[in-house]
Amino acid sequence: MTRSLSACTFIAMVSLVCAGCGGSNSSGSQELSDFIDELQQLDPGDDYVAPLGNLTDLGDLVEPGGDHWYYTRAAAMNDAGTVVGQSNAGSPVNAAFRWDPPAGPMTFLGIHSGTYDDHYDINYEPASPRHYFIYSEAAGINSAGTIICNSTTGIGWPEDLEKRAFVVIDGVPLDLPPETFYVIFGEDPEGNPTYRNVIGSYSEAVDVNERGELALTVEDRPGEKHAYFWDGSSSHTETLQIVAGENIVGTIDVTVPDYISLGRIVGEDSHAVAINENHHGVVNSGGTAVFCDLNWGVVESLNHLPIGGQFDNIRTDAVDINDSRYLNWDGIPDPHIIGHTWVDDNADSALDVRFDRAMGFLWDGGAMYPVGHLGGGRSQVSDLNNNDQVVGASTTADGSLHAFVWTLGPDERGAIQDLGTLGGANSFATAINEAGQIVGYSETGATYREGGTTYVVRHAFLWDDGEMYDLGIHNYFYDYPFVQPYPFSEAVSINASGQVAGNSITINSHYRGFFLSPVFP
């Protein structure tokens, strides 16, 4: 989008600081002597040459001329080809970054200073010990360059139970605090409870649209989190009490965003999933997805897609929302939602289409269309475009997992297409652009052996006009003899121009981000 974003008018109550460089490397997964022996047996000249061009290394925040081992993980990319994510930075340990094409530089985006529990020194129940913010991450970027980020303490990793959101607008990081609320502080002389106005601890930026509007999950009651919308600029002032021991010793004025609730199941937490360009949002709450139309104040539960049988642990999760090509009676594009209804068959609280009874869906104004499957009875969705093309992966009749694209046509009937693989058994589609180009990762049919164990090689792919292209990996071996190779890769984003962002991956899940502007043969 070309709309320019005005700077936020609220005052950032928490400083977002830059830090110096340094870092540490991950350890290998086998004894050093065995590892050296295997490296010496392999020919660096066997490096894979990708048909669409070499992957551009994103670098890292440690030092420009580093040994290319330091961690960098791409998370999102906009239509200008700017990539955001997380990289080794020294202090903080891992930090949010922005990388601009065609060759950088990589820019540090900031991190909250101080600790999670006493960030305003006025919290209602400070924890002991207090946890310092040591990581930050960029989660999304729009075409105007507005970037959503979160600082984290690492507590509960990989869930990251302690987060504080910020947004970078025109290069300036601004705090996105939680909601304020009242808590019982003590009693008055008559024994009645007294209250003080405080601010919560948790906030997480989840999505940003082309208007610069955000979807967030924030603490708005003690121990409760709910999904909110913010327009990117409006704010108001709250007066909070500062407490020392059992006494209120002063007040402080805090300017905070004007959050708007995105709805939820009554009595349940809710978590923001996505917003589109026309004030529609979707959240997950109470085991189901909830649609919110801010234009008309409509909140609607999606309920469950019939998948056969009766289950106590059935749930529906939304994944994304679009602006379809269809207009409603009000002239606003009709929002469609994708997600899954599934049963947690292996009781790990995480959806894996290979092990859980799952079926993808597209929701259109109350109608839930099953995405279907490729013969194996299960499917999982990951992304959709405004043409109602949905991508993900489905089980096949032989038990493999194949990437697919599913399209809802004008006749209200859906058609699923198997995208195949790069020669191996399994593949998974992660993203699609408006032109119908699809990226993801696929097994190649090759294997990689390390430490006495053989692993199936998977590479990032780009699917275009019926053909799946292998995007390859970062070069297997650098000039440093003790650096592990990157046998695997994944693509995570594709923009309107067909540029791709993703990551090469080592045997022990050490990531290194890449950018590709493909040149087709």
Coordinates of C-alpha atoms in Angstrom, one line a residue:
M1 CA 0.0 0.0 0.0
T2 CA 1.1 3.6 -0.6
R3 CA -0.6 5.2 2.4
S4 CA 1.9 6.9 4.6
L5 CA 1.8 6.3 8.3
S6 CA 1.9 9.1 10.9
A7 CA 4.0 8.7 14.0
C8 CA 2.1 7.5 17.0
T9 CA 1.0 10.2 19.4
F10 CA 1.4 8.3 22.6
I11 CA 4.6 8.5 24.7
A12 CA 6.7 5.4 24.8
M13 CA 6.9 4.7 28.6
V14 CA 9.6 2.1 28.1
S15 CA 12.9 2.8 26.4
L16 CA 13.8 0.6 23.4
V17 CA 17.6 0.4 23.3
C18 CA 20.3 -0.7 20.9
A19 CA 23.0 -3.0 22.1
G20 CA 26.6 -4.1 21.3
C21 CA 27.6 -7.2 19.5
G22 CA 29.0 -10.5 20.5
G23 CA 27.5 -14.0 20.5
S24 CA 27.8 -17.7 21.0
N25 CA 27.5 -20.7 18.7
S26 CA 25.4 -23.8 19.0
S27 CA 27.2 -27.0 19.7
G28 CA 27.3 -29.9 17.2
S29 CA 25.3 -33.1 17.5
Q30 CA 28.3 -35.5 17.5
E31 CA 31.8 -35.9 18.7
L32 CA 34.2 -33.4 17.1
S33 CA 36.5 -36.1 15.7
D34 CA 33.7 -37.9 14.0
F35 CA 32.4 -34.6 12.6
I36 CA 35.8 -33.7 11.1
D37 CA 36.1 -37.1 9.6
E38 CA 32.7 -36.8 7.8
L39 CA 33.6 -33.3 6.5
Q40 CA 36.8 -34.6 5.1
Q41 CA 35.0 -37.3 3.2
L42 CA 32.6 -34.9 1.4
D43 CA 33.5 -32.8 -1.6
P44 CA 32.7 -29.1 -1.3
G45 CA 32.3 -29.1 -5.1
D46 CA 29.0 -31.0 -4.6
D47 CA 27.3 -27.9 -3.4
Y48 CA 23.8 -27.6 -4.8
V49 CA 23.2 -25.1 -7.6
A50 CA 19.7 -23.8 -7.6
P51 CA 17.9 -23.4 -10.9
L52 CA 16.3 -20.0 -10.0
G53 CA 19.5 -18.4 -8.7
N54 CA 21.7 -18.5 -5.6
L55 CA 20.3 -17.7 -2.2
T56 CA 21.4 -14.3 -0.8
D57 CA 22.6 -14.7 2.8
L58 CA 20.9 -12.2 5.1
G59 CA 24.0 -12.0 7.4
D60 CA 23.6 -11.4 11.1
L61 CA 23.7 -8.6 13.8
V62 CA 27.0 -9.9 15.3
E63 CA 29.5 -8.5 12.8
P64 CA 29.4 -7.8 9.0
G65 CA 32.4 -10.1 8.3
G66 CA 31.5 -13.0 10.5
D67 CA 32.0 -16.6 9.8
H68 CA 28.4 -17.1 8.6
W69 CA 27.5 -19.4 11.4
Y70 CA 25.6 -17.0 13.6
Y71 CA 21.8 -17.5 13.9
T72 CA 19.4 -15.6 11.7
R73 CA 15.8 -16.6 11.1
A74 CA 13.6 -14.9 8.6
A75 CA 10.0 -14.5 9.6
A76 CA 8.2 -12.2 7.1
M77 CA 8.8 -10.1 4.0
N78 CA 6.9 -7.2 2.4
D79 CA 6.3 -6.4 -1.3
A80 CA 9.5 -4.3 -1.4
G81 CA 11.5 -7.4 -0.5
T82 CA 12.4 -6.2 3.0
V83 CA 12.8 -9.1 5.3
V84 CA 12.3 -9.1 9.1
G85 CA 13.0 -11.7 11.8
Q86 CA 15.5 -12.5 14.6
S87 CA 19.3 -12.7 14.6
N88 CA 22.1 -13.3 17.0
A89 CA 23.1 -9.9 18.3
G90 CA 25.4 -10.4 21.3
S91 CA 23.4 -8.4 23.9
P92 CA 20.5 -8.9 23.6
V93 CA 21.2 -12.5 22.8
N94 CA 18.8 -12.6 19.8
A95 CA 17.3 -9.5 18.4
A96 CA 14.7 -8.2 15.9
F97 CA 16.2 -7.2 12.6
R98 CA 15.3 -5.6 9.3
W99 CA 17.1 -6.5 6.1
D100 CA 16.8 -4.5 2.9
P101 CA 17.4 -5.9 -0.6
P102 CA 19.4 -6.5 -2.6
A103 CA 22.2 -7.1 -0.1
G104 CA 21.3 -5.5 3.2
P105 CA 22.2 -3.9 5.5
M106 CA 20.7 -5.7 8.4
T107 CA 19.4 -3.2 11.0
F108 CA 18.8 -3.8 14.7
L109 CA 15.2 -2.8 15.6
G110 CA 15.5 -2.6 19.4
I111 CA 14.4 -4.3 22.6
H112 CA 12.7 -3.2 25.8
S113 CA 15.0 -2.3 28.6
G114 CA 14.5 -3.5 32.2
T115 CA 12.5 -6.5 33.2
Y116 CA 9.1 -8.0 32.4
D117 CA 7.5 -7.8 35.8
D118 CA 8.4 -4.3 36.9
H119 CA 8.5 -2.6 33.6
Y120 CA 6.6 0.4 34.9
D121 CA 7.7 0.0 38.6
I122 CA 4.0 0.2 39.5
N123 CA 2.8 -3.4 38.8
Y124 CA 0.2 -4.9 41.1
E125 CA 2.1 -8.1 41.9
P126 CA 5.9 -8.0 41.1
A127 CA 7.5 -11.4 40.7
S128 CA 10.7 -12.5 42.4
P129 CA 13.1 -13.0 40.8
R130 CA 12.4 -10.4 38.1
H131 CA 13.1 -11.5 34.5
Y132 CA 15.1 -9.3 32.1
F133 CA 14.3 -8.9 28.5
I134 CA 17.1 -10.7 26.6
Y135 CA 15.4 -11.4 23.3
S136 CA 13.4 -9.5 20.7
E137 CA 11.8 -10.6 17.5
A138 CA 10.2 -9.1 14.5
A139 CA 6.9 -10.8 13.6
G140 CA 5.5 -8.9 10.6
I141 CA 6.0 -6.0 8.2
N142 CA 3.7 -4.1 5.8
S143 CA 4.5 -2.5 2.5
A144 CA 5.0 0.9 4.1
G145 CA 7.7 -0.6 6.3
T146 CA 5.8 -0.6 9.6
I147 CA 7.2 -3.6 11.6
I148 CA 5.6 -5.3 14.6
C149 CA 8.0 -6.8 17.2
N150 CA 8.0 -8.4 20.6
S151 CA 10.6 -8.4 23.5
T152 CA 10.8 -11.6 25.5
T153 CA 12.5 -13.0 28.5
G154 CA 12.8 -16.6 27.3
I155 CA 10.7 -17.9 30.2
G156 CA 8.7 -20.9 29.1
W157 CA 10.5 -21.1 25.7
P158 CA 9.5 -22.0 23.1
E159 CA 6.1 -20.6 24.2
D160 CA 7.7 -17.3 25.4
L161 CA 5.3 -16.7 28.3
E162 CA 6.6 -13.2 29.0
K163 CA 6.3 -10.8 26.1
R164 CA 6.1 -7.0 25.6
A165 CA 5.1 -5.7 22.1
F166 CA 6.5 -2.7 20.2
V167 CA 6.0 -1.3 16.7
V168 CA 8.6 0.3 14.5
I169 CA 7.2 3.2 12.5
D170 CA 9.4 5.3 10.2
G171 CA 12.4 3.7 12.0
V172 CA 11.2 4.7 15.5
P173 CA 10.4 1.9 18.0
L174 CA 7.3 2.6 20.2
D175 CA 6.1 0.6 23.1
L176 CA 2.7 -1.2 23.0
P177 CA 1.8 -1.6 26.6
P178 CA -1.0 -3.9 27.9
E179 CA -4.4 -2.6 29.1
T180 CA -4.9 -0.8 32.4
F181 CA -7.3 -2.3 35.0
Y182 CA -8.2 -1.9 38.6
V183 CA -7.1 -4.3 41.4
I184 CA -7.9 -4.5 45.1
F185 CA -5.2 -2.7 47.0
G186 CA -6.3 -2.6 50.6
E187 CA -9.2 -1.6 52.8
D188 CA -10.6 1.8 53.8
P189 CA -11.3 2.6 57.6
E190 CA -14.8 1.0 57.2
G191 CA -13.3 -2.2 55.9
N192 CA -14.4 -1.7 52.3
P193 CA -11.9 -2.8 49.6
T194 CA -9.9 0.0 47.9
Y195 CA -8.7 -0.2 44.4
R196 CA -5.8 1.1 42.4
N197 CA -5.4 1.5 38.6
V198 CA -2.5 -0.5 37.3
I199 CA -1.2 -1.8 33.9
G200 CA -0.7 -5.4 33.0
S201 CA 2.6 -7.1 32.1
Y202 CA 1.9 -9.1 28.8
S203 CA 1.4 -7.7 25.3
E204 CA 2.1 -9.4 22.0
A205 CA 1.9 -7.9 18.5
V206 CA 0.5 -10.5 16.1
D207 CA -0.4 -8.9 12.8
V208 CA -0.1 -5.6 10.9
N209 CA -2.1 -4.7 7.8
E210 CA -1.4 -2.4 4.9
R211 CA -3.1 0.5 6.7
G212 CA -0.7 0.2 9.7
E213 CA -3.4 -1.2 11.9
L214 CA -2.4 -4.0 14.4
A215 CA -3.9 -7.1 16.0
L216 CA -2.5 -7.8 19.5
T217 CA -3.0 -10.0 22.5
V218 CA -2.7 -8.1 25.8
E219 CA -3.3 -8.7 29.5
D220 CA -6.4 -6.7 30.4
R221 CA -7.2 -8.3 33.8
P222 CA -5.0 -10.0 36.4
G223 CA -3.9 -13.2 34.7
E224 CA -6.2 -12.8 31.7
K225 CA -5.3 -12.2 28.0
H226 CA -7.6 -11.0 25.2
A227 CA -7.3 -10.0 21.6
Y228 CA -7.5 -6.3 20.5
F229 CA -7.3 -4.1 17.5
W230 CA -5.4 -0.8 17.3
D231 CA -5.6 1.8 14.5
G232 CA -1.9 2.6 14.7
S233 CA -2.3 6.2 16.0
S234 CA -5.0 7.0 18.6
S235 CA -4.3 7.1 22.3
H236 CA -5.5 8.3 25.7
T237 CA -3.9 9.1 29.1
E238 CA -4.3 6.9 32.2
T239 CA -3.2 7.9 35.7
L240 CA -1.6 5.1 37.6
Q241 CA -0.6 4.8 41.3
I242 CA 2.9 4.1 42.3
V243 CA 3.2 1.9 45.4
A244 CA 6.0 1.4 47.9
G245 CA 5.2 -1.4 50.4
E246 CA 1.6 -0.8 51.6
N247 CA 1.4 2.8 50.6
I248 CA 0.5 4.7 47.5
V249 CA 3.4 7.2 47.2
G250 CA 2.5 9.0 44.0
T251 CA 1.0 8.8 40.5
I252 CA 2.2 8.7 37.0
D253 CA 0.4 9.6 33.7
V254 CA 0.8 7.0 31.0
T255 CA -0.4 7.6 27.4
V256 CA -1.6 4.3 26.0
P257 CA -3.1 3.1 22.7
D258 CA -6.9 3.1 22.2
Y259 CA -7.3 -0.6 21.9
I260 CA -10.6 -2.1 20.6
S261 CA -11.7 -5.6 21.6
L262 CA -11.8 -8.2 18.9
G263 CA -14.3 -10.4 20.8
R264 CA -14.1 -13.7 22.5
I265 CA -16.0 -16.6 24.0
V266 CA -17.5 -15.4 27.3
G267 CA -15.3 -16.3 30.2
E268 CA -12.4 -17.5 28.1
D269 CA -9.0 -16.0 27.1
S270 CA -8.7 -15.0 23.5
H271 CA -5.6 -14.7 21.2
A272 CA -5.3 -12.5 18.1
V273 CA -4.7 -14.3 14.9
A274 CA -5.0 -11.9 12.0
I275 CA -6.7 -8.7 10.6
N276 CA -7.4 -7.7 7.0
E277 CA -7.5 -4.3 5.3
N278 CA -11.3 -3.7 6.0
H279 CA -11.6 -3.8 9.8
H280 CA -12.3 -7.5 10.1
G281 CA -10.4 -9.7 12.5
V282 CA -10.3 -13.3 13.7
V283 CA -9.2 -14.7 17.1
N284 CA -9.0 -18.0 18.8
S285 CA -10.9 -18.4 22.0
G286 CA -12.3 -21.2 24.1
G287 CA -11.5 -23.9 21.6
T288 CA -13.0 -22.2 18.6
A289 CA -12.4 -19.3 16.2
V290 CA -14.3 -16.0 16.5
F291 CA -14.9 -13.5 13.7
C292 CA -15.1 -9.8 14.5
D293 CA -16.5 -7.1 12.1
L294 CA -15.5 -3.8 13.6
N295 CA -17.6 -1.9 10.9
W296 CA -20.9 -3.2 12.3
G297 CA -20.0 -4.5 15.7
V298 CA -20.6 -8.1 14.7
V299 CA -19.0 -11.0 16.6
E300 CA -19.6 -14.5 15.5
S301 CA -18.3 -17.9 16.6
L302 CA -17.2 -20.3 13.8
N303 CA -18.0 -23.4 15.8
H304 CA -16.7 -26.8 14.4
L305 CA -16.4 -28.4 11.0
P306 CA -18.1 -31.9 11.0
I307 CA -15.3 -34.4 10.8
G308 CA -17.1 -37.5 11.9
G309 CA -17.5 -39.1 15.4
Q310 CA -17.9 -37.6 18.8
F311 CA -14.9 -36.2 20.6
D312 CA -14.4 -34.4 23.9
N313 CA -11.2 -32.6 22.8
I314 CA -12.4 -31.3 19.4
R315 CA -11.4 -27.7 18.6
T316 CA -11.4 -25.2 15.8
D317 CA -8.4 -22.8 15.2
A318 CA -8.3 -20.0 12.7
V319 CA -5.1 -19.4 10.7
D320 CA -5.7 -16.3 8.6
I321 CA -8.3 -13.9 7.1
N322 CA -8.4 -12.3 3.6
D323 CA -10.3 -9.6 1.6
S324 CA -12.0 -11.6 -1.0
R325 CA -13.0 -10.4 -4.5
Y326 CA -16.6 -10.5 -3.5
L327 CA -18.4 -7.4 -2.1
N328 CA -21.1 -7.5 0.6
W329 CA -24.2 -5.4 0.5
D330 CA -22.3 -2.6 2.2
G331 CA -19.6 -2.4 -0.5
I332 CA -16.9 -3.8 1.8
P333 CA -15.0 -6.9 0.5
D334 CA -16.3 -10.1 2.0
P335 CA -13.8 -11.6 4.5
H336 CA -13.0 -15.2 4.3
I337 CA -11.2 -17.2 7.0
I338 CA -9.1 -20.4 6.9
G339 CA -8.4 -22.7 9.7
H340 CA -8.8 -26.3 10.9
T341 CA -11.1 -28.4 13.0
W342 CA -9.1 -31.0 14.7
V343 CA -8.8 -33.6 17.5
D344 CA -5.6 -33.7 19.5
D345 CA -5.1 -37.4 19.0
N346 CA -1.6 -37.5 20.5
A347 CA -2.5 -35.2 23.4
D348 CA 0.4 -32.7 22.8
S349 CA -1.8 -29.6 22.4
A350 CA -0.1 -28.9 19.0
L351 CA -1.6 -29.6 15.6
D352 CA 0.4 -32.0 13.4
V353 CA -1.7 -33.2 10.5
R354 CA 0.3 -36.5 10.4
F355 CA -0.8 -37.4 14.0
D356 CA -4.0 -35.5 14.7
R357 CA -7.5 -35.9 13.1
A358 CA -7.6 -32.6 11.3
M359 CA -9.5 -31.0 8.4
G360 CA -8.9 -27.6 6.9
F361 CA -11.7 -25.2 6.1
L362 CA -12.6 -21.9 4.4
W363 CA -15.3 -19.9 6.2
D364 CA -17.5 -17.6 4.2
G365 CA -20.1 -15.7 6.1
G366 CA -21.3 -18.6 8.2
A367 CA -20.7 -21.4 5.6
M368 CA -17.7 -23.7 6.3
Y369 CA -16.3 -25.3 3.2
P370 CA -14.1 -28.3 3.9
V371 CA -10.8 -28.0 2.1
G372 CA -10.7 -31.7 1.7
H373 CA -7.7 -34.0 1.4
L374 CA -5.5 -35.9 -1.1
G375 CA -6.8 -39.4 -0.2
G376 CA -5.4 -39.7 3.3
G377 CA -8.3 -38.1 5.2
R378 CA -6.5 -35.2 6.8
S379 CA -5.5 -31.7 5.8
Q380 CA -3.8 -28.6 7.3
V381 CA -3.9 -25.1 5.9
S382 CA -1.3 -22.3 6.2
D383 CA -2.2 -19.4 4.0
L384 CA -4.7 -17.9 1.5
N385 CA -4.8 -15.0 -0.9
N386 CA -7.7 -12.7 -2.0
N387 CA -8.6 -15.1 -4.8
D388 CA -9.7 -17.7 -2.2
Q389 CA -6.7 -20.0 -3.0
V390 CA -5.7 -21.9 0.1
V391 CA -2.4 -23.7 0.6
G392 CA -1.2 -26.2 3.1
A393 CA -0.5 -30.0 3.2
S394 CA -2.7 -33.1 3.2
T395 CA -2.1 -36.8 3.8
T396 CA -2.2 -39.0 0.8
A397 CA -3.5 -42.5 0.4
D398 CA 0.0 -44.0 1.0
G399 CA 0.5 -42.0 4.2
S400 CA 2.7 -39.3 2.7
L401 CA 2.1 -35.6 3.2
H402 CA 1.9 -33.4 0.1
A403 CA 1.6 -29.7 -0.4
F404 CA -1.7 -28.6 -2.1
V405 CA -3.6 -25.6 -3.4
W406 CA -7.3 -25.5 -2.9
T407 CA -9.6 -23.0 -4.7
L408 CA -13.2 -22.1 -4.0
G409 CA -14.8 -21.4 -7.4
P410 CA -17.7 -19.2 -8.4
D411 CA -19.9 -22.3 -8.3
E412 CA -19.2 -22.5 -4.5
R413 CA -17.4 -25.8 -5.0
G414 CA -13.8 -26.3 -4.0
A415 CA -11.1 -28.1 -6.0
I416 CA -7.9 -29.4 -4.5
Q417 CA -4.6 -29.9 -6.4
D418 CA -1.6 -32.0 -5.4
L419 CA 1.6 -29.9 -5.8
G420 CA 3.8 -33.0 -5.6
T421 CA 7.3 -33.0 -4.2
L422 CA 10.9 -32.5 -5.2
G423 CA 11.5 -36.2 -5.4
G424 CA 10.9 -37.3 -1.8
A425 CA 7.8 -38.5 0.0
N426 CA 6.6 -35.3 1.7
S427 CA 6.1 -31.6 1.1
F428 CA 4.3 -28.7 2.8
A429 CA 3.2 -25.3 1.4
T430 CA 3.7 -22.3 3.7
A431 CA 2.6 -19.2 1.7
I432 CA 0.9 -18.0 -1.5
N433 CA 0.8 -14.6 -3.3
E434 CA -1.9 -13.0 -5.3
A435 CA -0.5 -14.4 -8.6
G436 CA -0.9 -18.0 -7.2
Q437 CA 2.9 -18.6 -6.8
I438 CA 3.4 -20.9 -3.8
V439 CA 6.4 -21.6 -1.5
G440 CA 7.1 -24.1 1.1
Y441 CA 9.5 -27.1 1.7
S442 CA 9.8 -30.6 0.3
E443 CA 11.9 -33.7 0.7
T444 CA 14.2 -34.2 -2.2
G445 CA 14.7 -37.9 -2.1
A446 CA 18.4 -37.5 -1.0
T447 CA 19.7 -38.3 2.5
Y448 CA 22.2 -36.7 4.8
R449 CA 24.2 -38.7 7.3
E450 CA 25.7 -37.3 10.5
G451 CA 26.7 -38.9 13.8
G452 CA 25.7 -42.4 12.6
T453 CA 22.1 -41.2 11.8
T454 CA 20.6 -40.7 8.4
Y455 CA 18.3 -37.8 7.8
V456 CA 16.0 -37.1 4.8
V457 CA 17.0 -33.9 3.0
R458 CA 14.3 -31.2 2.6
H459 CA 14.6 -28.0 0.5
A460 CA 12.7 -24.9 0.1
F461 CA 10.5 -24.8 -3.1
L462 CA 8.8 -22.3 -5.3
W463 CA 5.7 -23.6 -7.2
D464 CA 4.9 -21.6 -10.4
D465 CA 2.6 -22.4 -13.3
G466 CA 2.5 -26.1 -12.5
E467 CA 6.2 -26.6 -11.8
M468 CA 7.9 -27.0 -8.4
Y469 CA 11.4 -25.5 -8.4
D470 CA 14.1 -26.6 -5.8
L471 CA 15.5 -23.4 -4.2
G472 CA 18.4 -25.2 -2.7
I473 CA 20.3 -24.1 0.4
H474 CA 23.1 -21.9 1.5
N475 CA 26.4 -23.4 0.3
Y476 CA 27.2 -26.6 2.2
F477 CA 30.6 -25.6 3.5
Y478 CA 32.2 -22.3 4.3
D479 CA 35.9 -21.7 4.7
Y480 CA 35.8 -22.5 8.4
P481 CA 36.4 -26.2 9.1
F482 CA 34.3 -26.5 12.2
V483 CA 31.1 -24.9 10.9
Q484 CA 28.3 -27.3 10.4
P485 CA 26.7 -27.5 6.9
Y486 CA 23.1 -26.6 6.2
P487 CA 21.5 -29.6 4.5
F488 CA 18.0 -28.4 4.8
S489 CA 16.0 -25.3 3.9
E490 CA 12.5 -23.8 4.1
A491 CA 10.7 -20.9 2.4
V492 CA 8.4 -18.8 4.7
S493 CA 7.2 -15.9 2.6
I494 CA 6.6 -14.8 -1.0
N495 CA 5.7 -11.3 -2.1
A496 CA 3.7 -9.8 -5.0
S497 CA 6.9 -9.8 -7.2
G498 CA 7.6 -13.5 -6.5
Q499 CA 10.6 -12.8 -4.2
V500 CA 11.1 -15.4 -1.6
A501 CA 12.4 -15.3 2.0
G502 CA 13.3 -18.3 4.0
N503 CA 16.0 -20.2 6.0
S504 CA 18.7 -22.8 5.6
I505 CA 18.8 -25.2 8.6
T506 CA 21.5 -27.3 10.1
I507 CA 21.1 -30.8 11.6
N508 CA 20.5 -29.3 15.1
S509 CA 17.9 -26.7 13.9
H510 CA 20.3 -23.8 13.6
Y511 CA 18.8 -21.3 11.2
R512 CA 20.4 -18.9 8.6
G513 CA 18.1 -16.6 6.7
F514 CA 18.0 -16.1 2.9
F515 CA 16.5 -13.9 0.2
L516 CA 15.9 -14.9 -3.4
S517 CA 14.7 -12.9 -6.4
P518 CA 14.2 -15.8 -8.7
V519 CA 15.2 -15.8 -12.4
F520 CA 13.2 -18.4 -14.2
P521 CA 14.8 -20.5 -17.0

